[in-house]
PDB file of C-alpha atoms and ligand atoms in Angstrom:
ATOM      1  CA  MET A   1       0.000   0.000   0.000  1.00 90.00           C
ATOM      2  CA  LYS A   2       1.335   3.463  -0.904  1.00 96.00           C
ATOM      3  CA  LYS A   3       2.083   5.949   1.864  1.00 98.00           C
ATOM      4  CA  LYS A   4      -0.200   8.969   1.909  1.00 98.00           C
ATOM      5  CA  ILE A   5       1.175  12.488   1.545  1.00 98.00           C
ATOM      6  CA  LEU A   6      -0.538  15.860   1.738  1.00 98.00           C
ATOM      7  CA  VAL A   7      -0.096  18.115  -1.317  1.00 99.00           C
ATOM      8  CA  SER A   8      -1.232  21.660  -2.108  1.00 98.00           C
ATOM      9  CA  ALA A   9      -4.072  21.195  -4.572  1.00 98.00           C
ATOM     10  CA  CYS A  10      -2.921  24.053  -6.820  1.00 98.00           C
ATOM     11  CA  LEU A  11       0.347  22.166  -7.498  1.00 98.00           C
ATOM     12  CA  LEU A  12      -1.734  19.307  -8.886  1.00 98.00           C
ATOM     13  CA  GLY A  13      -3.634  21.550 -11.324  1.00 98.00           C
ATOM     14  CA  THR A  14      -6.680  22.432  -9.231  1.00 98.00           C
ATOM     15  CA  PRO A  15      -7.713  26.058  -9.969  1.00 98.00           C
ATOM     16  CA  CYS A  16      -7.962  27.038  -6.298  1.00 98.00           C
ATOM     17  CA  ARG A  17      -5.549  29.982  -6.156  1.00 98.00           C
ATOM     18  CA  TYR A  18      -6.675  33.479  -5.231  1.00 98.00           C
ATOM     19  CA  ASP A  19      -6.716  34.384  -8.949  1.00 98.00           C
ATOM     20  CA  GLY A  20      -8.793  31.336  -9.874  1.00 98.00           C
ATOM     21  CA  LYS A  21      -5.821  29.639 -11.517  1.00 98.00           C
ATOM     22  CA  SER A  22      -3.570  26.706 -10.649  1.00 98.00           C
ATOM     23  CA  LYS A  23       0.204  26.178 -10.556  1.00 98.00           C
ATOM     24  CA  PRO A  24       0.664  22.608 -11.786  1.00 98.00           C
ATOM     25  CA  CYS A  25       4.105  21.179 -11.108  1.00 98.00           C
ATOM     26  CA  GLU A  26       5.077  18.038 -13.029  1.00 98.00           C
ATOM     27  CA  LYS A  27       7.606  16.919 -10.408  1.00 98.00           C
ATOM     28  CA  VAL A  28       4.926  17.068  -7.726  1.00 98.00           C
ATOM     29  CA  ILE A  29       2.263  15.402  -9.867  1.00 98.00           C
ATOM     30  CA  ARG A  30       4.670  12.512 -10.531  1.00 98.00           C
ATOM     31  CA  LEU A  31       4.881  11.860  -6.772  1.00 98.00           C
ATOM     32  CA  GLY A  32       1.559  10.106  -7.337  1.00 98.00           C
ATOM     33  CA  GLU A  33       3.529   7.196  -8.831  1.00 98.00           C
ATOM     34  CA  ASP A  34       5.047   6.429  -5.420  1.00 98.00           C
ATOM     35  CA  TYR A  35       2.581   7.952  -2.939  1.00 98.00           C
ATOM     36  CA  GLU A  36      -1.160   8.276  -2.489  1.00 98.00           C
ATOM     37  CA  ILE A  37      -1.729  12.011  -2.763  1.00 98.00           C
ATOM     38  CA  ILE A  38      -4.225  13.768  -0.500  1.00 98.00           C
ATOM     39  CA  PRO A  39      -4.915  17.184  -2.089  1.00 98.00           C
ATOM     40  CA  VAL A  40      -5.694  20.120   0.190  1.00 98.00           C
ATOM     41  CA  CYS A  41      -6.263  23.844  -0.239  1.00 99.00           C
ATOM     42  CA  PRO A  42      -6.139  25.421   3.229  1.00 99.00           C
ATOM     43  CA  GLU A  43      -7.631  28.709   2.059  1.00 98.00           C
ATOM     44  CA  GLN A  44     -10.665  27.012   0.531  1.00 98.00           C
ATOM     45  CA  LEU A  45     -10.947  24.743   3.582  1.00 98.00           C
ATOM     46  CA  GLY A  46     -10.972  27.871   5.728  1.00 98.00           C
ATOM     47  CA  GLY A  47     -14.028  29.165   3.907  1.00 98.00           C
ATOM     48  CA  LEU A  48     -12.475  31.647   1.475  1.00 98.00           C
ATOM     49  CA  THR A  49     -13.951  31.943  -2.008  1.00 98.00           C
ATOM     50  CA  THR A  50     -12.157  31.350  -5.304  1.00 98.00           C
ATOM     51  CA  PRO A  51     -11.237  33.724  -6.774  1.00 98.00           C
ATOM     52  CA  ARG A  52     -10.499  35.914  -3.744  1.00 98.00           C
ATOM     53  CA  PRO A  53      -8.457  39.022  -3.027  1.00 98.00           C
ATOM     54  CA  PRO A  54      -4.840  38.105  -2.205  1.00 98.00           C
ATOM     55  CA  SER A  55      -3.915  38.216   1.471  1.00 98.00           C
ATOM     56  CA  GLU A  56      -0.664  38.609   3.348  1.00 98.00           C
ATOM     57  CA  MET A  57       0.310  37.908   6.953  1.00 98.00           C
ATOM     58  CA  GLN A  58       1.096  41.081   8.871  1.00 98.00           C
ATOM     59  CA  ALA A  59       3.905  41.590  11.377  1.00 96.00           C
ATOM     60  CA  ASP A  60       1.363  41.209  14.208  1.00 97.00           C
ATOM     61  CA  GLY A  61       0.186  37.833  12.898  1.00 96.00           C
ATOM     62  CA  ARG A  62      -3.125  38.961  11.388  1.00 98.00           C
ATOM     63  CA  PHE A  63      -4.054  38.130   7.802  1.00 98.00           C
ATOM     64  CA  ILE A  64      -5.303  41.101   5.805  1.00 98.00           C
ATOM     65  CA  ASN A  65      -6.472  40.970   2.193  1.00 98.00           C
ATOM     66  CA  SER A  66      -5.844  43.554  -0.510  1.00 97.00           C
ATOM     67  CA  ASP A  67      -9.272  45.093   0.200  1.00 98.00           C
ATOM     68  CA  GLY A  68      -8.255  45.673   3.822  1.00 98.00           C
ATOM     69  CA  ALA A  69     -10.490  42.955   5.305  1.00 98.00           C
ATOM     70  CA  ASP A  70      -9.258  40.865   8.242  1.00 98.00           C
ATOM     71  CA  VAL A  71      -9.346  37.198   7.193  1.00 98.00           C
ATOM     72  CA  THR A  72      -7.291  35.821  10.088  1.00 98.00           C
ATOM     73  CA  ALA A  73     -10.080  33.499  11.250  1.00 98.00           C
ATOM     74  CA  GLU A  74     -10.332  31.903   7.807  1.00 98.00           C
ATOM     75  CA  TYR A  75      -6.580  31.345   7.612  1.00 98.00           C
ATOM     76  CA  ARG A  76      -6.456  29.772  11.078  1.00 98.00           C
ATOM     77  CA  ASN A  77      -9.498  27.649  10.304  1.00 98.00           C
ATOM     78  CA  GLY A  78      -7.904  26.415   7.075  1.00 98.00           C
ATOM     79  CA  ALA A  79      -4.663  25.513   8.822  1.00 99.00           C
ATOM     80  CA  ASN A  80      -6.493  23.595  11.551  1.00 98.00           C
ATOM     81  CA  LYS A  81      -8.654  21.714   9.052  1.00 98.00           C
ATOM     82  CA  THR A  82      -5.586  20.805   7.006  1.00 99.00           C
ATOM     83  CA  LEU A  83      -3.862  19.424  10.116  1.00 98.00           C
ATOM     84  CA  HIS A  84      -6.991  17.407  10.897  1.00 98.00           C
ATOM     85  CA  ILE A  85      -6.988  15.909   7.393  1.00 98.00           C
ATOM     86  CA  ALA A  86      -3.290  15.060   7.684  1.00 98.00           C
ATOM     87  CA  LYS A  87      -3.901  13.242  10.977  1.00 98.00           C
ATOM     88  CA  GLU A  88      -6.967  11.421   9.635  1.00 98.00           C
ATOM     89  CA  HIS A  89      -4.909  10.043   6.753  1.00 98.00           C
ATOM     90  CA  GLY A  90      -1.738   9.409   8.738  1.00 98.00           C
ATOM     91  CA  CYS A  91       0.373  11.708   6.554  1.00 98.00           C
ATOM     92  CA  ALA A  92       3.921  12.329   7.792  1.00 98.00           C
ATOM     93  CA  LEU A  93       4.963  14.395   4.751  1.00 98.00           C
ATOM     94  CA  ALA A  94       3.443  17.449   3.067  1.00 98.00           C
ATOM     95  CA  VAL A  95       4.505  19.077  -0.190  1.00 99.00           C
ATOM     96  CA  LEU A  96       3.199  22.634  -0.213  1.00 98.00           C
ATOM     97  CA  LYS A  97       3.271  25.626  -2.556  1.00 98.00           C
ATOM     98  CA  GLU A  98       6.103  28.041  -1.884  1.00 98.00           C
ATOM     99  CA  LYS A  99       5.456  31.766  -1.118  1.00 98.00           C
ATOM    100  CA  SER A 100       1.785  31.361  -0.118  1.00 98.00           C
ATOM    101  CA  PRO A 101       0.593  32.913   3.160  1.00 98.00           C
ATOM    102  CA  SER A 102      -0.883  29.487   3.973  1.00 98.00           C
ATOM    103  CA  CYS A 103       1.351  26.971   2.251  1.00 98.00           C
ATOM    104  CA  GLY A 104       4.709  28.779   1.933  1.00 98.00           C
ATOM    105  CA  VAL A 105       7.461  26.524   3.299  1.00 98.00           C
ATOM    106  CA  HIS A 106      10.632  28.601   3.135  1.00 98.00           C
ATOM    107  CA  SER A 107       9.203  32.013   2.243  1.00 98.00           C
ATOM    108  CA  ARG A 108       6.081  34.159   2.103  1.00 98.00           C
ATOM    109  CA  TYR A 109       5.298  37.810   1.350  1.00 98.00           C
ATOM    110  CA  ASP A 110       5.943  40.256   4.169  1.00 98.00           C
ATOM    111  CA  GLY A 111       2.504  41.831   4.563  1.00 98.00           C
ATOM    112  CA  THR A 112       3.200  45.072   2.702  1.00 97.00           C
ATOM    113  CA  PHE A 113       1.735  43.968  -0.670  1.00 97.00           C
ATOM    114  CA  THR A 114       4.973  45.047  -2.361  1.00 98.00           C
ATOM    115  CA  ARG A 115       5.950  41.521  -3.527  1.00 97.00           C
ATOM    116  CA  THR A 116       8.650  41.467  -0.827  1.00 98.00           C
ATOM    117  CA  LEU A 117       9.536  37.943   0.297  1.00 98.00           C
ATOM    118  CA  ILE A 118      10.750  37.037   3.761  1.00 98.00           C
ATOM    119  CA  ARG A 119      12.244  33.762   4.996  1.00 98.00           C
ATOM    120  CA  GLU A 120       9.206  32.671   7.016  1.00 98.00           C
ATOM    121  CA  SER A 121       6.598  29.960   6.505  1.00 98.00           C
ATOM    122  CA  GLY A 122       2.889  30.273   5.899  1.00 98.00           C
ATOM    123  CA  ILE A 123       0.461  29.490   8.708  1.00 98.00           C
ATOM    124  CA  THR A 124      -0.458  25.989   7.506  1.00 98.00           C
ATOM    125  CA  ALA A 125       3.132  24.952   6.808  1.00 98.00           C
ATOM    126  CA  SER A 126       4.123  26.142  10.277  1.00 98.00           C
ATOM    127  CA  LEU A 127       1.279  24.291  11.999  1.00 98.00           C
ATOM    128  CA  LEU A 128       2.031  21.014  10.203  1.00 98.00           C
ATOM    129  CA  ARG A 129       5.721  21.313  11.090  1.00 98.00           C
ATOM    130  CA  GLU A 130       4.904  22.104  14.736  1.00 98.00           C
ATOM    131  CA  ASN A 131       2.914  18.871  14.793  1.00 98.00           C
ATOM    132  CA  GLY A 132       5.830  16.764  13.679  1.00 98.00           C
ATOM    133  CA  MET A 133       5.306  16.563   9.933  1.00 98.00           C
ATOM    134  CA  THR A 134       8.052  16.964   7.360  1.00 98.00           C
ATOM    135  CA  VAL A 135       7.081  19.885   5.139  1.00 98.00           C
ATOM    136  CA  LEU A 136       8.711  20.384   1.725  1.00 98.00           C
ATOM    137  CA  SER A 137       7.983  22.809  -1.082  1.00 98.00           C
ATOM    138  CA  GLU A 138       7.845  22.088  -4.815  1.00 98.00           C
ATOM    139  CA  ASP A 139      11.390  23.505  -4.978  1.00 97.00           C
ATOM    140  CA  ASP A 140      12.635  20.758  -2.645  1.00 98.00           C
ATOM    141  CA  ILE A 141      11.375  17.899  -4.850  1.00 96.00           C
TER     142      ILE A 141
HETATM  143  S1  LIG B   1      -3.817  27.885  -0.046  1.00 89.83           S
HETATM  144 FE1  LIG B   1      -2.176  26.529  -0.716  1.00 89.83          FE
HETATM  145  S2  LIG B   1      -3.252  24.998  -1.962  1.00 89.83           S
HETATM  146 FE2  LIG B   1      -4.623  26.733  -1.778  1.00 89.83          FE
HETATM  147  S3  LIG B   1      -4.184  27.960  -3.572  1.00 89.83           S
HETATM  148 FE3  LIG B   1      -2.928  28.778  -1.919  1.00 89.83          FE
HETATM  149  S4  LIG B   1      -0.974  27.725  -2.177  1.00 89.83           S
HETATM  150 FE4  LIG B   1      -2.464  26.574  -3.340  1.00 89.83          FE
END
């Protein structure tokens, strides 16, 4: 039986990004040859619509979208639901989309909406790691 791994749905071709598009990654899709892939989109799981205004994590930990709305609750909800799914399926590994405020593994935008990256993880990547999972990005594959 193949081991199960959690994967950002947008990397598999699901059009769940804020702009209604996907970011398919062949290397990640091919992981399906060796693993059973459990697709997740934390932002959709948290109750956000697709498409949606882009959001960034602020220095104080809140998530604000480009319209100025506070969507912190949705981001936290999505991270918690993603962790629940990982536990349900016994996933020890997640492959998540780099730079996202939810899924970013090594980097995310800094909250100023100026396309400035910082070396910090998104909320979902952080939560999965805090709970003992190995979290890789598409760049690590
Ligand atoms: S939350 Fe994650 S899975 Fe969903 S669109 Fe953003 S990067 Fe992709």
